[in-house]
Amino acid sequence: MNSILFERYLTLLGISEKAPSSDALYELVQSHLFKVPFENISKLYYYKHFNLQGLPDLELFLDGIERFHFGGTCYSSNYYFYLLLDQLGYAVKLCGADMSNPDVHLVSVVSIEQKEYLIDVGYAAPFLTPLPRDLATDYVMVLGRDQYVLKPQDAQGYSRMELYRDESLKHGYSVNPAPRQIHEFEHIIVDSFREDSTFMNALLLARFYPNRSLVLHNLTLVESQGSAARIHALGSREELVQAAYTYFAIPKKIAREVVTDIRQFGDAWH
């Protein structure tokens, strides 16, 4: 990451460079969740226009945030945030996470002040703070109808994150704490552009605020505040385009082009 892009990244997050500390890490994580949404419109748009079947480079990633209010999916957001933390001097590891298949998610693990923290800005989840890994009991986060449970490490040092929706287990992942390099995930990233892949057949946008979130999942908009949630059914794809613009400021022309190309909406948490 060259210094110009590094400075631009911090500017887009609305923060200044600080020496590594727990407080500074908290600010970085929170700013990223507030300023950079989870979304896969950019993935579909760059695939169509540039035949991009890998990560956008850092400049394109930042251009998308600045010009179109894009963010990214797990690999782009978590990888570039990892690079930012590394550039700032944090003791940070890039780690793979297993879902139904190995390494289909990416996170960071930061060691600071003799403690380890899980950092995940790419799960469409309200992980607004570094999440402690040295747990004796479950670490529980609730927003709306969703409950996120980080389990204590198992005997191999793996951390398990579980998502419960309406009290039923919906999704989750297990973090492998071994340090990795981004090239080790290249085949997984390429596979995510297959025609039958999840984020080629579903739309998911998530934006977070203090104790509040907006999630646009296909033809459903969910507004969560504290433990309450309001669910709005959208009547058409054009209403989906309007919602992407109204709540996420993504240009209608781009959203409409992407939405039109999706043949049938699938479940992003499948």
XYZ file of N, CA and C in Angstrom:
810
model
N 0.859 -1.177 0.000
C 0.000 0.000 0.000
C 0.900 1.233 0.000
N 0.887 2.021 -1.093
C 1.744 3.196 -1.090
C 1.148 4.285 -0.211
N 1.976 5.266 0.129
C 1.570 6.249 1.129
C 0.370 7.084 0.684
N 0.261 7.374 -0.618
C -0.852 8.191 -1.099
C -2.174 7.448 -0.915
N -2.198 6.164 -1.289
C -3.427 5.384 -1.128
C -3.739 5.170 0.353
N -2.709 4.983 1.149
C -2.884 4.819 2.586
C -3.535 6.065 3.189
N -3.049 7.232 2.820
C -3.628 8.482 3.321
C -5.060 8.657 2.821
N -5.304 8.284 1.576
C -6.652 8.394 1.025
C -7.628 7.478 1.762
N -7.193 6.278 2.070
C -8.019 5.316 2.803
C -8.440 5.908 4.148
N -7.483 6.441 4.896
C -7.793 7.036 6.189
C -8.733 8.230 6.043
N -8.515 9.027 5.003
C -9.381 10.188 4.772
C -10.816 9.748 4.522
N -10.997 8.693 3.727
C -12.343 8.182 3.459
C -13.001 7.647 4.723
N -12.195 7.142 5.649
C -12.733 6.670 6.924
C -12.988 7.821 7.888
N -12.465 8.992 7.552
C -12.697 10.161 8.385
C -11.870 10.201 9.646
N -10.697 9.552 9.629
C -9.850 9.524 10.813
C -8.414 9.833 10.436
N -7.608 10.159 11.420
C -6.198 10.462 11.211
C -5.339 9.313 11.732
N -4.112 9.269 11.267
C -3.202 8.202 11.685
C -2.841 8.362 13.161
N -2.888 7.255 13.874
C -2.510 7.236 15.285
C -1.644 6.012 15.549
N -0.841 6.083 16.592
C -0.042 4.930 16.993
C -0.965 3.788 17.412
N -0.576 2.541 17.175
C -1.427 1.414 17.549
C -1.783 1.414 19.038
N -3.056 1.220 19.316
C -3.561 1.113 20.681
C -4.941 0.497 20.608
N -5.454 0.059 21.735
C -6.809 -0.502 21.764
C -7.840 0.536 21.340
N -7.678 1.763 21.822
C -8.629 2.820 21.473
C -8.574 3.159 19.991
N -7.362 3.233 19.442
C -7.218 3.557 18.019
C -7.772 2.430 17.148
N -7.581 1.182 17.575
C -8.128 0.041 16.836
C -9.645 0.078 16.854
N -10.214 0.376 18.006
C -11.671 0.512 18.127
C -12.177 1.574 17.145
N -11.514 2.707 17.071
C -11.928 3.785 16.172
C -11.851 3.348 14.717
N -10.798 2.644 14.355
C -10.635 2.175 12.979
C -11.750 1.209 12.581
N -12.020 0.244 13.445
C -13.050 -0.751 13.144
C -14.414 -0.077 13.016
N -14.744 0.767 13.982
C -16.040 1.428 13.948
C -16.180 2.324 12.729
N -15.159 3.091 12.408
C -15.219 3.978 11.243
C -15.424 3.187 9.961
N -14.756 2.046 9.857
C -14.912 1.237 8.646
C -16.334 0.717 8.514
N -16.902 0.224 9.607
C -18.273 -0.281 9.556
C -19.273 0.823 9.244
N -19.021 2.039 9.731
C -19.934 3.153 9.478
C -19.796 3.699 8.060
N -18.587 3.721 7.515
C -18.331 4.408 6.238
C -18.315 3.481 5.026
N -18.024 2.208 5.234
C -17.853 1.283 4.102
C -18.878 0.159 4.230
N -19.949 0.182 3.435
C -20.986 -0.844 3.580
C -20.524 -2.201 3.055
N -21.175 -3.242 3.526
C -21.085 -4.527 2.850
C -22.019 -4.444 1.650
N -21.542 -4.802 0.481
C -22.417 -4.831 -0.697
C -21.751 -5.634 -1.796
N -22.559 -6.271 -2.639
C -22.017 -7.016 -3.773
C -22.436 -6.426 -5.118
N -23.033 -5.230 -5.101
C -23.302 -4.552 -6.375
C -22.004 -4.282 -7.105
N -20.978 -3.823 -6.378
C -19.691 -3.535 -7.026
C -19.093 -4.799 -7.628
N -19.216 -5.923 -6.958
C -18.688 -7.186 -7.473
C -19.304 -7.509 -8.833
N -20.636 -7.406 -8.901
C -21.344 -7.709 -10.140
C -21.067 -6.669 -11.222
N -20.950 -5.414 -10.826
C -20.697 -4.333 -11.775
C -19.300 -4.439 -12.380
N -18.296 -4.691 -11.559
C -16.924 -4.805 -12.062
C -16.751 -6.077 -12.904
N -17.477 -7.121 -12.544
C -17.420 -8.346 -13.341
C -17.972 -8.096 -14.739
N -19.077 -7.387 -14.814
C -19.704 -7.135 -16.113
C -18.878 -6.185 -16.969
N -18.351 -5.121 -16.360
C -17.696 -4.080 -17.149
C -16.207 -4.328 -17.379
N -15.550 -4.989 -16.425
C -14.105 -5.201 -16.542
C -13.724 -6.670 -16.607
N -14.734 -7.561 -16.598
C -14.492 -8.998 -16.504
C -13.593 -9.317 -15.316
N -13.765 -8.575 -14.239
C -12.948 -8.769 -13.045
C -13.407 -10.025 -12.317
N -12.502 -10.970 -12.164
C -12.803 -12.225 -11.484
C -11.809 -12.451 -10.350
N -11.525 -11.381 -9.658
C -10.636 -11.413 -8.505
C -10.899 -10.162 -7.688
N -9.999 -9.861 -6.789
C -10.161 -8.649 -5.994
C -9.944 -7.411 -6.853
N -10.718 -6.356 -6.652
C -10.354 -5.073 -7.256
C -9.033 -4.626 -6.635
N -8.208 -3.920 -7.388
C -7.005 -3.407 -6.742
C -7.404 -2.311 -5.753
N -6.473 -1.920 -4.919
C -6.808 -0.990 -3.841
C -7.338 0.329 -4.375
N -6.767 0.824 -5.460
C -7.223 2.103 -6.002
C -8.666 2.005 -6.479
N -9.017 0.915 -7.147
C -10.389 0.724 -7.607
C -11.333 0.564 -6.411
N -10.893 -0.142 -5.387
C -11.683 -0.299 -4.167
C -12.000 1.062 -3.545
N -10.994 1.917 -3.439
C -11.194 3.249 -2.854
C -12.003 4.146 -3.776
N -11.783 4.029 -5.104
C -12.599 4.785 -6.061
C -14.075 4.460 -5.887
N -14.382 3.182 -5.708
C -15.769 2.767 -5.560
C -16.408 3.368 -4.319
N -15.648 3.404 -3.222
C -16.168 4.009 -1.989
C -16.445 5.490 -2.201
N -15.491 6.176 -2.823
C -15.580 7.629 -2.955
C -16.594 8.070 -4.004
N -16.629 7.403 -5.142
C -17.446 7.874 -6.270
C -18.864 7.316 -6.261
N -19.008 6.044 -5.839
C -20.295 5.367 -5.992
C -20.882 4.871 -4.668
N -20.205 5.157 -3.562
C -20.654 4.699 -2.242
C -20.679 3.183 -2.148
N -19.780 2.548 -2.906
C -19.605 1.111 -2.810
C -18.907 0.777 -1.492
N -18.801 -0.522 -1.246
C -17.983 -1.048 -0.164
C -17.300 -2.282 -0.712
N -17.798 -3.441 -0.313
C -17.246 -4.681 -0.843
C -17.824 -5.863 -0.105
N -17.413 -7.051 -0.532
C -17.758 -8.280 0.166
C -16.599 -8.645 1.084
N -16.606 -9.840 1.630
C -15.663 -10.160 2.704
C -14.210 -10.076 2.257
N -13.899 -10.578 1.065
C -12.495 -10.637 0.679
C -11.905 -9.254 0.440
N -12.596 -8.405 -0.267
C -12.037 -7.074 -0.531
C -12.003 -6.230 0.739
N -13.090 -6.141 1.474
C -13.121 -5.287 2.665
C -12.158 -5.777 3.739
N -12.183 -7.074 4.014
C -11.306 -7.574 5.076
C -9.839 -7.591 4.666
N -9.551 -7.858 3.409
C -8.146 -7.872 2.990
C -7.552 -6.469 3.026
N -8.265 -5.494 2.488
C -7.692 -4.142 2.472
C -7.661 -3.529 3.871
N -8.594 -3.917 4.723
C -8.514 -3.434 6.102
C -7.321 -4.079 6.817
N -7.061 -5.331 6.523
C -5.857 -5.992 7.047
C -4.600 -5.237 6.619
N -4.527 -4.878 5.326
C -3.361 -4.134 4.848
C -3.233 -2.786 5.554
N -4.360 -2.131 5.773
C -4.331 -0.843 6.465
C -3.793 -1.017 7.889
N -4.277 -2.012 8.611
C -3.793 -2.255 9.966
C -2.301 -2.575 9.970
N -1.874 -3.376 9.023
C -0.458 -3.704 8.919
C 0.372 -2.452 8.648
N -0.106 -1.604 7.747
C 0.582 -0.362 7.423
C 0.686 0.555 8.641
N -0.318 0.518 9.488
C -0.333 1.367 10.677
C 0.511 0.812 11.821
N 1.039 -0.393 11.637
C 1.943 -0.941 12.634
C 1.332 -1.930 13.608
N 0.123 -2.394 13.345
C -0.503 -3.380 14.222
C 0.089 -4.773 13.990
N 0.133 -5.558 15.036
C 0.508 -6.966 14.926
C -0.737 -7.714 14.473
N -0.865 -7.918 13.166
C -2.103 -8.440 12.596
C -1.814 -9.628 11.698
N -2.682 -10.632 11.763
C -2.607 -11.803 10.903
C -3.831 -11.847 9.996
N -3.614 -12.243 8.752
C -4.705 -12.541 7.834
C -5.049 -14.013 8.020
N -6.324 -14.314 8.260
C -6.721 -15.683 8.575
C -7.911 -16.121 7.722
N -7.924 -17.377 7.386
C -9.060 -17.947 6.688
C -10.132 -18.391 7.668
N -11.364 -18.461 7.189
C -12.481 -18.940 8.007
C -13.294 -19.926 7.179
N -13.701 -20.996 7.833
C -14.427 -22.076 7.174
C -15.923 -21.923 7.402
N -16.688 -22.157 6.345
C -18.142 -22.256 6.457
C -18.496 -23.691 6.065
N -19.287 -23.879 5.028
C -19.531 -25.246 4.566
C -18.304 -25.790 3.843
N -17.460 -24.885 3.362
C -16.189 -25.246 2.733
C -15.077 -24.443 3.395
N -13.830 -24.933 3.336
C -12.715 -24.216 3.962
C -12.412 -22.894 3.252
N -12.013 -21.906 4.040
C -11.438 -20.660 3.534
C -12.380 -19.809 2.692
N -13.676 -19.984 2.823
C -14.599 -19.186 2.019
C -14.914 -17.838 2.665
N -14.277 -17.556 3.783
C -14.384 -16.251 4.425
C -12.990 -15.837 4.867
N -12.816 -14.554 5.108
C -11.507 -13.993 5.440
C -11.682 -13.025 6.606
N -10.781 -13.078 7.579
C -10.827 -12.169 8.719
C -9.397 -11.772 9.089
N -9.282 -10.898 10.075
C -7.983 -10.562 10.652
C -8.000 -10.904 12.136
N -6.826 -11.208 12.666
C -6.638 -11.382 14.098
C -5.529 -10.441 14.529
N -5.839 -9.561 15.472
C -4.897 -8.549 15.943
C -4.487 -8.867 17.377
N -3.182 -8.775 17.630
C -2.658 -8.908 18.990
C -2.239 -7.528 19.476
N -2.811 -7.108 20.602
C -2.471 -5.805 21.153
C -2.675 -5.830 22.666
N -1.727 -5.248 23.368
C -1.795 -5.173 24.828
C -2.035 -6.557 25.432
N -1.308 -7.539 24.875
C -1.298 -8.920 25.366
C -2.651 -9.623 25.240
N -3.468 -9.142 24.303
C -4.735 -9.809 24.022
C -4.924 -9.952 22.514
N -5.700 -10.956 22.129
C -6.010 -11.184 20.721
C -7.464 -10.808 20.446
N -7.661 -10.202 19.245
C -9.002 -9.785 18.848
C -9.300 -10.245 17.425
N -10.534 -10.658 17.222
C -11.044 -10.963 15.887
C -11.570 -9.673 15.267
N -11.144 -9.394 14.036
C -11.593 -8.217 13.299
C -12.276 -8.704 12.027
N -13.539 -8.339 11.853
C -14.286 -8.761 10.670
C -15.192 -7.617 10.227
N -14.747 -6.886 9.203
C -15.547 -5.780 8.655
C -16.248 -6.201 7.367
N -16.283 -7.513 7.092
C -16.836 -7.985 5.833
C -17.837 -9.112 5.961
N -18.629 -9.113 7.040
C -19.609 -10.181 7.236
C -21.040 -9.658 7.226
N -21.216 -8.397 6.827
C -22.549 -7.774 6.865
C -23.137 -7.892 8.261
N -22.287 -7.675 9.266
C -22.678 -7.853 10.659
C -22.207 -6.662 11.488
N -22.885 -6.367 12.605
C -22.559 -5.195 13.415
C -21.397 -5.417 14.373
N -20.264 -5.845 13.821
C -19.078 -6.070 14.652
C -18.324 -4.750 14.764
N -18.888 -3.835 15.535
C -18.394 -2.459 15.593
C -17.178 -2.289 16.476
N -16.781 -3.338 17.166
C -15.602 -3.284 18.015
C -14.740 -4.511 17.736
N -13.458 -4.456 18.071
C -12.647 -5.676 18.031
C -13.249 -6.714 18.975
N -13.339 -7.956 18.531
C -14.013 -8.996 19.301
C -12.978 -9.859 20.024
N -13.068 -9.980 21.328
C -12.041 -10.707 22.091
C -12.039 -12.196 21.769
N -10.833 -12.755 21.653
C -10.715 -14.193 21.390
C -10.440 -14.988 22.658
N -9.992 -14.337 23.711
C -9.668 -15.058 24.956
C -10.910 -15.125 25.840
N -11.867 -15.934 25.410
C -13.167 -15.993 26.076
C -13.290 -17.218 26.972
N -13.960 -17.038 28.099
C -14.319 -18.165 28.958
C -15.760 -18.585 28.726
N -16.583 -17.629 28.270
C -17.992 -17.898 27.962
C -18.337 -17.232 26.629
N -19.529 -17.505 26.133
C -19.953 -16.934 24.849
C -19.976 -15.406 24.908
N -19.582 -14.788 23.798
C -19.654 -13.333 23.634
C -20.818 -13.071 22.691
N -21.860 -12.399 23.196
C -23.131 -12.288 22.470
C -23.386 -10.849 22.042
N -23.786 -10.673 20.776
C -24.166 -9.371 20.230
C -25.557 -9.508 19.619
N -26.435 -8.561 19.920
C -27.811 -8.623 19.421
C -28.138 -7.323 18.701
N -28.718 -7.446 17.528
C -29.257 -6.296 16.805
C -30.471 -6.760 16.027
N -31.625 -6.170 16.345
C -32.851 -6.569 15.672
C -33.175 -8.026 15.947
N -33.466 -8.767 14.893
C -33.815 -10.183 15.050
C -32.606 -11.096 14.987
N -31.401 -10.505 14.879
C -30.173 -11.282 14.750
C -29.393 -11.315 16.051
N -28.878 -12.472 16.370
C -27.992 -12.651 17.515
C -26.705 -13.315 17.021
N -25.582 -12.677 17.296
C -24.276 -13.187 16.906
C -23.578 -13.702 18.159
N -23.083 -14.929 18.091
C -22.456 -15.550 19.250
C -21.040 -15.990 18.872
N -20.044 -15.374 19.528
C -18.653 -15.793 19.370
C -18.335 -16.752 20.504
N -17.942 -17.971 20.148
C -17.697 -19.015 21.135
C -16.246 -18.961 21.616
N -15.972 -19.452 22.817
C -14.578 -19.600 23.256
C -13.793 -20.486 22.288
N -12.494 -20.269 22.218
C -11.646 -21.056 21.328
C -11.744 -22.544 21.670
N -11.659 -23.379 20.623
C -11.629 -24.819 20.860
C -10.184 -25.267 21.116
N -9.964 -26.559 21.208
C -8.642 -27.093 21.553
C -7.578 -26.764 20.508
N -8.007 -26.515 19.269
C -7.065 -26.172 18.197
C -6.885 -24.661 18.053
N -7.535 -23.878 18.891
C -7.418 -22.424 18.817
C -8.373 -21.784 17.830
N -9.330 -22.556 17.294
C -10.317 -22.013 16.374
C -11.371 -21.210 17.147
N -11.825 -20.117 16.547
C -12.943 -19.339 17.096
C -14.159 -19.560 16.216
N -15.297 -19.839 16.827
C -16.536 -20.101 16.104
C -17.495 -18.933 16.270
N -17.953 -18.381 15.140
C -18.978 -17.334 15.135
C -20.276 -17.936 14.609
N -21.375 -17.709 15.334
C -22.672 -18.234 14.915
C -23.681 -17.104 14.811
N -24.474 -17.138 13.745
C -25.550 -16.169 13.541
C -26.886 -16.877 13.731
N -27.660 -16.375 14.705
C -29.014 -16.863 14.935
C -29.989 -15.792 14.491
N -30.948 -16.175 13.676
C -31.977 -15.248 13.215
C -33.333 -15.773 13.665
N -34.057 -14.930 14.363
C -35.336 -15.365 14.944
C -35.146 -16.644 15.752
N -34.025 -16.686 16.491
C -33.681 -17.753 17.435
C -33.299 -19.073 16.774
N -33.146 -19.088 15.455
C -32.703 -20.297 14.758
C -31.325 -20.057 14.149
N -30.453 -21.061 14.210
C -29.119 -20.939 13.636
C -29.228 -20.748 12.132
N -28.717 -19.633 11.638
C -28.838 -19.284 10.226
C -27.533 -19.453 9.477
N -26.411 -19.150 10.116
C -25.135 -19.100 9.403
C -24.018 -19.115 10.428
N -22.786 -19.172 9.960
C -21.661 -19.102 10.871
C -20.356 -19.442 10.184
N -19.272 -19.290 10.939
C -17.960 -19.647 10.415
C -17.008 -19.944 11.559
N -15.930 -20.676 11.232
C -14.885 -20.995 12.196
C -13.571 -20.410 11.706
N -12.897 -19.662 12.568
C -11.657 -18.985 12.204
C -10.458 -19.882 12.482
N -9.678 -20.138 11.450
C -8.401 -20.834 11.599
C -7.348 -19.792 11.952
N -6.718 -19.867 13.126
C -5.821 -18.798 13.563
C -4.454 -18.784 12.885
N -4.191 -19.728 11.991
C -2.886 -19.749 11.314
C -2.762 -18.565 10.361
N -1.615 -17.867 10.345
C -1.440 -16.733 9.422
C -1.388 -17.203 7.980
N -1.993 -16.427 7.099
C -2.078 -16.798 5.687
C -1.642 -15.637 4.806
N -1.467 -15.934 3.519
C -1.173 -14.933 2.496
C -2.345 -14.886 1.528
N -2.619 -13.714 0.958
C -3.804 -13.556 0.118
C -3.768 -14.473 -1.100
N -2.577 -14.779 -1.637
C -2.531 -15.623 -2.843
C -3.047 -17.032 -2.563
N -3.060 -17.449 -1.288
C -3.563 -18.777 -0.944
C -5.075 -18.880 -1.158
N -5.752 -17.754 -1.272
C -7.205 -17.744 -1.433
C -7.627 -17.458 -2.883
N -6.671 -17.386 -3.779
C -6.982 -16.962 -5.148
C -8.030 -17.850 -5.802
N -7.906 -19.158 -5.641
C -8.862 -20.061 -6.299
C -10.262 -19.929 -5.698
N -10.337 -19.649 -4.395
C -11.637 -19.459 -3.760
C -12.303 -18.194 -4.297
N -11.512 -17.142 -4.445
C -12.049 -15.875 -4.952
C -12.537 -16.047 -6.383
N -11.754 -16.726 -7.214
C -12.172 -16.977 -8.600
C -13.461 -17.791 -8.629
N -13.562 -18.798 -7.762
C -14.772 -19.625 -7.714
C -16.009 -18.813 -7.345
N -15.818 -17.719 -6.607
C -16.967 -16.916 -6.184
C -17.618 -16.175 -7.342
N -17.006 -16.236 -8.533
C -17.584 -15.617 -9.727
C -18.268 -16.641 -10.631
N -18.361 -17.894 -10.197
C -19.107 -18.874 -10.983
C -20.576 -18.469 -11.073
N -21.236 -18.906 -12.120
C -22.639 -18.532 -12.326
C -23.534 -18.965 -11.176
N -23.180 -20.072 -10.501
C -24.028 -20.581 -9.424
C -23.580 -20.101 -8.049
N -22.622 -19.194 -7.979
C -22.110 -18.739 -6.693
C -23.095 -17.797 -6.005
N -23.006 -17.756 -4.683
C -23.991 -17.020 -3.872
C -24.132 -15.575 -4.308
N -23.020 -14.840 -4.361
C -23.128 -13.408 -4.600
C -23.155 -13.031 -6.079
N -23.351 -14.038 -6.940
C -23.707 -13.786 -8.324
C -25.209 -13.929 -8.522
N -25.904 -14.397 -7.464
C -27.332 -14.701 -7.578
C -28.151 -14.146 -6.413
N -27.614 -13.204 -5.704
C -28.329 -12.572 -4.601
C -27.799 -11.164 -4.454
N -28.595 -10.319 -3.854
C -28.159 -8.956 -3.575
C -28.197 -8.747 -2.072
N -27.080 -8.247 -1.522
C -27.016 -7.987 -0.087
C -26.230 -6.706 0.160
N -26.879 -5.754 0.811
C -26.242 -4.507 1.214
C -26.517 -4.305 2.695
N -25.509 -3.902 3.455
C -25.673 -3.676 4.886
C -24.882 -2.448 5.301
N -25.546 -1.556 6.005
C -24.914 -0.347 6.530
C -25.203 -0.265 8.028
N -24.192 0.175 8.786
C -24.313 0.156 10.243
C -24.125 1.541 10.849
N -24.813 1.722 11.945
C -24.778 2.944 12.748
C -24.710 2.503 14.208
N -24.522 3.429 15.144
C -24.555 3.014 16.550
C -25.917 2.411 16.906
N -25.911 1.124 17.247
C -27.123 0.425 17.695
C -28.223 0.384 16.640
N -27.838 0.492 15.353
C -28.837 0.527 14.281
C -28.220 -0.013 12.998
N -29.057 -0.604 12.144
C -28.565 -1.070 10.850
C -29.659 -1.017 9.801
N -29.231 -0.970 8.548
C -30.099 -1.105 7.383
C -29.543 -2.244 6.539
N -30.372 -3.215 6.252
C -29.947 -4.355 5.442
C -30.941 -4.532 4.301
N -30.418 -4.509 3.088
C -31.215 -4.712 1.889
C -30.833 -6.065 1.311
N -31.771 -7.019 1.395
C -31.514 -8.374 0.925
C -32.552 -8.717 -0.129
N -32.120 -8.691 -1.382
C -33.032 -8.915 -2.496
C -34.224 -7.962 -2.404
N -35.429 -8.468 -2.265
C -36.613 -7.611 -2.249
C -37.119 -7.340 -0.829
N -36.203 -7.355 0.127
C -36.569 -7.088 1.524
C -35.610 -6.067 2.123
N -36.169 -5.064 2.779
C -35.381 -4.079 3.511
C -35.671 -4.265 4.998
N -34.615 -4.441 5.797
C -34.750 -4.641 7.241
C -34.070 -3.486 7.966
N -34.840 -2.772 8.767
C -34.308 -1.705 9.607
C -34.299 -2.200 11.044
N -33.128 -2.262 11.642
C -32.994 -2.745 13.013
C -32.549 -1.621 13.925
N -33.141 -1.589 15.109
C -32.791 -0.592 16.129
C -32.852 -1.300 17.469
N -31.700 -1.427 18.129
C -31.691 -2.180 19.381
C -32.139 -3.605 19.146
N -33.117 -4.060 19.892
C -33.634 -5.427 19.732
C -34.866 -5.494 18.831
N -35.250 -4.361 18.232
C -36.437 -4.317 17.367
C -36.031 -4.302 15.902
N -36.904 -4.825 15.057
C -36.652 -4.836 13.618
C -37.951 -4.582 12.871
N -37.848 -3.765 11.821
C -38.981 -3.530 10.923
C -38.609 -4.093 9.553
N -39.478 -4.914 9.013
C -39.222 -5.590 7.745
C -40.158 -5.023 6.686
N -39.565 -4.543 5.586
C -40.339 -3.954 4.501
C -40.175 -4.822 3.249
N -41.265 -5.311 2.722
C -41.229 -6.055 1.468
C -41.280 -5.065 0.307
N -40.356 -5.213 -0.631
C -40.322 -4.357 -1.810
C -41.124 -5.016 -2.926
N -41.872 -4.200 -3.644
C -42.819 -4.754 -4.604
C -42.260 -5.070 -5.971
N -41.057 -4.579 -6.272
C -40.515 -4.786 -7.610
C -39.009 -4.546 -7.596
N -38.381 -4.898 -8.691
C -36.943 -4.639 -8.810
C -36.660 -3.146 -8.881
N -37.580 -2.398 -9.427
C -37.375 -0.950 -9.480
C -37.422 -0.353 -8.068
N -38.268 -0.900 -7.203
C -38.267 -0.458 -5.810
C -36.944 -0.820 -5.131
N -36.358 -1.941 -5.510
C -35.051 -2.330 -4.994
C -33.986 -1.334 -5.431
N -34.030 -0.920 -6.680
C -33.096 0.094 -7.190
C -33.248 1.386 -6.391
N -34.487 1.785 -6.153
C -34.743 3.014 -5.397
C -34.229 2.892 -3.965
N -34.412 1.730 -3.350
C -33.943 1.530 -1.978
C -32.417 1.576 -1.909
N -31.743 1.008 -2.908
C -30.276 1.051 -2.932
C -29.781 2.490 -3.025
N -30.540 3.320 -3.738
C -30.181 4.738 -3.856
C -30.542 5.513 -2.585
N -31.750 5.309 -2.090
C -32.234 6.072 -0.934
C -31.429 5.787 0.327
N -31.146 4.516 0.578
C -30.525 4.136 1.847
C -29.015 3.923 1.760
N -28.499 3.720 0.539
C -27.062 3.460 0.395
C -26.376 4.413 -0.573
N -27.148 5.297 -1.217
C -26.632 6.304 -2.146
C -25.901 5.709 -3.340
N -26.220 4.477 -3.697
C -25.626 3.865 -4.882
C -26.400 4.349 -6.108
N -25.700 4.872 -7.108
C -26.387 5.444 -8.274
C -27.409 4.485 -8.878
N -28.559 5.030 -9.239
C -29.643 4.200 -9.771
C -29.231 3.479 -11.050
N -28.474 4.150 -11.897
C -28.080 3.522 -13.166
C -27.283 2.252 -12.917
N -26.354 2.309 -11.968
C -25.529 1.142 -11.654
C -26.376 0.056 -11.000
N -27.183 0.434 -10.002
C -28.012 -0.554 -9.317
C -28.990 -1.220 -10.271
N -29.591 -0.436 -11.154
C -30.575 -0.985 -12.093
C -29.909 -1.993 -13.042
N -28.738 -1.659 -13.509
C -28.024 -2.555 -14.425
C -27.719 -3.887 -13.751
N -27.270 -3.838 -12.511
C -26.925 -5.051 -11.778
C -28.176 -5.861 -11.447
N -29.203 -5.192 -10.944
C -30.434 -5.873 -10.537
C -31.097 -6.553 -11.732
N -31.067 -5.905 -12.871
C -31.688 -6.459 -14.077
C -31.014 -7.759 -14.501
N -29.701 -7.865 -14.270
C -28.953 -9.034 -14.728
C -29.121 -10.263 -13.846
N -29.637 -10.095 -12.635
C -29.829 -11.250 -11.747
C -31.119 -11.958 -12.155
N -30.998 -13.206 -12.575
C -32.164 -13.929 -13.097
C -33.162 -14.265 -11.998
N -32.663 -14.850 -10.926
C -33.542 -15.251 -9.827
C -32.788 -15.049 -8.522
N -33.406 -14.347 -7.584
C -32.739 -14.027 -6.331
C -32.608 -15.275 -5.440
N -31.397 -15.485 -4.923
C -31.167 -16.555 -3.982
C -30.921 -15.999 -2.589
N -30.741 -16.888 -1.629
C -30.522 -16.507 -0.240
C -29.034 -16.243 -0.031
N -28.680 -15.003 0.352
C -27.276 -14.639 0.545
C -26.650 -15.366 1.728
N -27.461 -15.902 2.641
C -26.935 -16.638 3.795
C -27.039 -18.148 3.610
N -27.273 -18.573 2.383
C -27.425 -19.998 2.124
C -26.082 -20.700 2.321
